[in-house]
Tab-separated table of C-alpha atoms in Angstrom:
chain	number	residue	atom	x	y	z
I	1	MET	CA	-105.588	88.900	-7.738
I	2	LYS	CA	-101.847	88.813	-7.536
I	3	GLY	CA	-98.989	87.285	-5.645
I	4	SER	CA	-95.260	86.660	-5.756
I	5	VAL	CA	-92.525	84.446	-4.324
I	6	THR	CA	-88.756	84.997	-4.223
I	7	VAL	CA	-86.177	82.215	-3.918
I	8	HIS	CA	-82.402	82.691	-3.833
I	9	MET	CA	-80.454	80.408	-6.172
I	10	ASN	CA	-76.720	79.798	-6.022
I	11	ALA	CA	-76.293	80.280	-9.759
I	12	ARG	CA	-75.709	83.036	-12.281
I	13	ALA	CA	-78.814	84.788	-13.587
I	14	ASP	CA	-78.179	83.615	-17.161
I	15	GLN	CA	-78.105	79.971	-16.024
I	16	VAL	CA	-81.439	80.358	-14.236
I	17	TRP	CA	-82.985	82.336	-17.093
I	18	ASN	CA	-82.092	79.625	-19.605
I	19	LEU	CA	-84.121	77.098	-17.611
I	20	ILE	CA	-87.103	79.402	-17.069
I	21	ALA	CA	-87.356	80.850	-20.573
I	22	ASP	CA	-87.355	77.475	-22.309
I	23	ILE	CA	-91.053	76.738	-21.832
I	24	CYS	CA	-90.445	73.108	-22.803
I	25	ASN	CA	-88.893	72.812	-19.302
I	26	THR	CA	-92.050	74.045	-17.562
I	27	PRO	CA	-93.520	70.546	-16.975
I	28	LYS	CA	-90.405	69.618	-14.966
I	29	TYR	CA	-90.988	72.463	-12.542
I	30	SER	CA	-94.679	73.375	-12.434
I	31	PRO	CA	-97.114	71.345	-10.335
I	32	GLU	CA	-99.932	72.093	-12.816
I	33	VAL	CA	-98.390	72.236	-16.303
I	34	PHE	CA	-97.601	68.774	-17.660
I	35	GLU	CA	-96.886	69.616	-21.308
I	36	SER	CA	-95.882	72.755	-23.218
I	37	GLU	CA	-94.809	73.630	-26.727
I	38	TRP	CA	-93.918	76.589	-28.903
I	39	LEU	CA	-96.484	77.614	-31.541
I	40	ASP	CA	-96.479	79.205	-34.993
I	41	GLY	CA	-92.909	78.223	-35.811
I	42	ALA	CA	-91.376	79.628	-32.618
I	43	THR	CA	-88.471	77.508	-31.378
I	44	GLY	CA	-87.412	79.485	-28.336
I	45	PRO	CA	-88.086	82.545	-26.223
I	46	ALA	CA	-88.693	85.824	-28.033
I	47	LEU	CA	-90.907	88.807	-27.316
I	48	GLY	CA	-94.344	88.117	-28.804
I	49	ALA	CA	-93.725	84.385	-29.362
I	50	LEU	CA	-96.703	82.120	-28.760
I	51	PHE	CA	-96.755	78.832	-26.897
I	52	ARG	CA	-99.315	76.646	-25.240
I	53	GLY	CA	-99.394	74.775	-21.983
I	54	HIS	CA	-101.405	71.721	-21.042
I	55	VAL	CA	-102.679	72.348	-17.540
I	56	LYS	CA	-104.118	70.040	-14.905
I	57	ARG	CA	-105.693	72.586	-12.552
I	58	ASN	CA	-104.881	71.959	-8.893
I	59	GLU	CA	-103.097	68.762	-10.018
I	60	ILE	CA	-106.515	67.027	-10.238
I	61	GLY	CA	-108.398	68.810	-13.021
I	62	PRO	CA	-110.008	70.115	-15.026
I	63	ILE	CA	-107.469	69.579	-17.786
I	64	TYR	CA	-107.177	72.160	-20.559
I	65	TRP	CA	-104.776	73.928	-22.939
I	66	THR	CA	-103.832	77.584	-22.526
I	67	THR	CA	-102.329	79.734	-25.252
I	68	CYS	CA	-99.735	82.232	-24.040
I	69	ARG	CA	-97.755	85.145	-25.477
I	70	VAL	CA	-94.253	86.092	-24.292
I	71	THR	CA	-94.460	89.625	-22.851
I	72	ALA	CA	-90.971	90.036	-21.357
I	73	CYS	CA	-87.810	88.440	-22.675
I	74	GLU	CA	-84.489	89.855	-21.523
I	75	PRO	CA	-81.857	87.130	-21.041
I	76	GLY	CA	-80.538	87.003	-17.499
I	77	ARG	CA	-83.037	89.597	-16.265
I	78	GLU	CA	-86.679	88.738	-16.918
I	79	PHE	CA	-89.128	86.454	-18.653
I	80	GLY	CA	-92.875	86.881	-18.681
I	81	PHE	CA	-95.968	85.748	-20.501
I	82	ALA	CA	-99.689	86.379	-20.661
I	83	VAL	CA	-102.303	83.637	-20.702
I	84	LEU	CA	-104.738	84.519	-23.457
I	85	ALA	CA	-108.481	84.222	-23.957
I	86	GLY	CA	-108.649	84.903	-27.664
I	87	ASP	CA	-106.276	87.844	-28.086
I	88	LYS	CA	-106.806	89.255	-24.583
I	89	ALA	CA	-104.493	88.661	-21.643
I	90	VAL	CA	-106.401	87.272	-18.672
I	91	ASN	CA	-103.556	86.117	-16.445
I	92	ASN	CA	-99.901	87.142	-16.379
I	93	TRP	CA	-96.770	85.388	-15.132
I	94	HIS	CA	-93.407	87.067	-14.729
I	95	TYR	CA	-89.936	86.052	-13.542
I	96	ALA	CA	-87.491	88.746	-12.416
I	97	LEU	CA	-83.855	87.804	-11.820
I	98	ALA	CA	-81.578	89.997	-9.713
I	99	PRO	CA	-77.937	89.346	-8.781
I	100	ALA	CA	-77.667	88.871	-5.025
I	101	GLY	CA	-74.592	87.854	-3.078
I	102	ASP	CA	-73.297	84.556	-4.438
I	103	GLY	CA	-76.167	83.994	-6.840
I	104	THR	CA	-79.503	85.268	-8.023
I	105	ASP	CA	-82.783	86.197	-6.369
I	106	VAL	CA	-85.591	84.907	-8.591
I	107	THR	CA	-89.062	86.368	-8.120
I	108	GLU	CA	-92.050	84.745	-9.768
I	109	THR	CA	-95.177	86.890	-9.884
I	110	PHE	CA	-98.684	86.341	-11.171
I	111	TRP	CA	-101.541	88.773	-11.592
I	112	MET	CA	-104.887	88.665	-13.279
I	113	THR	CA	-105.532	91.403	-15.804
I	114	PRO	CA	-107.831	93.924	-14.091
I	115	GLY	CA	-111.398	93.740	-15.366
I	116	LEU	CA	-114.659	91.872	-15.000
I	117	LEU	CA	-113.065	88.400	-14.979
I	118	ASP	CA	-110.638	89.432	-12.249
I	119	THR	CA	-113.476	90.895	-10.172
I	120	VAL	CA	-115.756	87.868	-10.535
I	121	PHE	CA	-112.916	85.425	-9.921
I	122	GLY	CA	-111.849	87.421	-6.874
I	123	ILE	CA	-115.332	87.085	-5.389
I	124	PHE	CA	-115.687	83.370	-6.103
I	125	GLY	CA	-112.561	81.636	-4.880
I	126	GLY	CA	-109.882	84.179	-5.639
I	127	GLN	CA	-108.308	83.943	-2.195
I	128	LEU	CA	-108.006	80.163	-2.436
I	129	ARG	CA	-106.511	80.394	-5.922
I	130	THR	CA	-104.041	83.040	-4.815
I	131	ARG	CA	-102.864	80.805	-1.954
I	132	ARG	CA	-102.569	77.854	-4.348
I	133	ASN	CA	-100.600	79.911	-6.884
I	134	ILE	CA	-98.202	81.140	-4.204
I	135	ARG	CA	-97.619	77.591	-2.974
I	136	ASP	CA	-97.102	76.347	-6.534
I	137	MET	CA	-94.750	79.228	-7.398
I	138	ARG	CA	-92.597	78.297	-4.392
I	139	THR	CA	-92.591	74.662	-5.565
I	140	THR	CA	-91.695	75.723	-9.110
I	141	LEU	CA	-88.833	77.958	-7.995
I	142	ASN	CA	-87.460	75.348	-5.607
I	143	ARG	CA	-87.462	72.763	-8.408
I	144	ILE	CA	-85.602	75.185	-10.684
I	145	LYS	CA	-83.169	75.903	-7.827
I	146	ALA	CA	-82.485	72.202	-7.316
I	147	GLU	CA	-81.765	71.667	-11.013
I	148	VAL	CA	-79.607	74.728	-11.603
I	149	GLU	CA	-77.585	74.176	-8.434
I	150	SER	CA	-77.024	70.487	-9.219
I	151	LYS	CA	-75.746	71.473	-12.677
I	152	ILE	CA	-73.244	73.793	-11.029
I	153	ASP	CA	-72.157	71.023	-8.641
I	154	ASP	CA	-71.675	68.663	-11.600
I	155	GLU	CA	-69.599	71.308	-13.416
I	156	PHE	CA	-67.392	71.603	-10.325
I	157	ALA	CA	-66.927	67.811	-10.188
I	158	LYS	CA	-66.073	67.676	-13.896
I	159	ASN	CA	-63.407	70.317	-13.336
I	160	LEU	CA	-61.883	67.832	-10.884
I	161	GLY	CA	-61.952	65.085	-13.540
I	162	LEU	CA	-65.023	63.312	-12.137
I	163	GLU	CA	-68.335	62.445	-13.787
I	164	SER	CA	-70.685	64.155	-11.331
I	165	ILE	CA	-71.093	65.614	-7.873
I	166	ASP	CA	-72.499	62.235	-6.782
I	167	GLN	CA	-69.198	60.576	-7.709
I	168	LEU	CA	-67.326	63.220	-5.701
I	169	ARG	CA	-69.631	62.656	-2.716
I	170	GLY	CA	-69.033	58.898	-2.969
I	171	LEU	CA	-65.278	59.387	-2.984
I	172	LEU	CA	-65.465	61.709	0.008
I	173	ARG	CA	-67.695	59.272	1.922
I	174	GLY	CA	-65.253	56.470	1.193
I	175	GLN	CA	-62.356	58.616	2.383
I	176	LEU	CA	-64.186	59.520	5.589
I	177	GLU	CA	-65.080	55.877	6.269
I	178	GLN	CA	-61.419	54.863	5.853
I	179	GLU	CA	-60.353	57.546	8.321
I	180	THR	CA	-62.793	56.408	11.040
């Protein structure tokens, strides 16, 4: 089982990576993860660092914790982790960031580690789970896109001496209303 989704974001790769690699942000973006935390003294992304995520499968349950190990950690380029059963990776998630035009193409990929579990899962519901994961990856990436692009808009507004992009929009609306 595997799948991937790519979304273009109008932001630098390092800005996107900072949101993705801080697993404490995951509950803001993921439809299934509602809590996450670093383990064993880890305070941020590093190769081999452990964290856990509190998952509500399919947004309805069952609810369970997963322990994960960071497997790829290159700022601005990639972040990945394996979901563990004991010390063995059973599921893998990876984000690849590539400069593209005015921003970054972000590809989220998942794959189950080949083996008996992958085979059995593939027979009993694997296609449905793959479709669900692809839908949820698109949701996750679009939520990240919305946040990172709004931060850039706010930075632009602050460079103009305003509080936020919303304040700039309000001023522009007011100006347009006065002109009509």
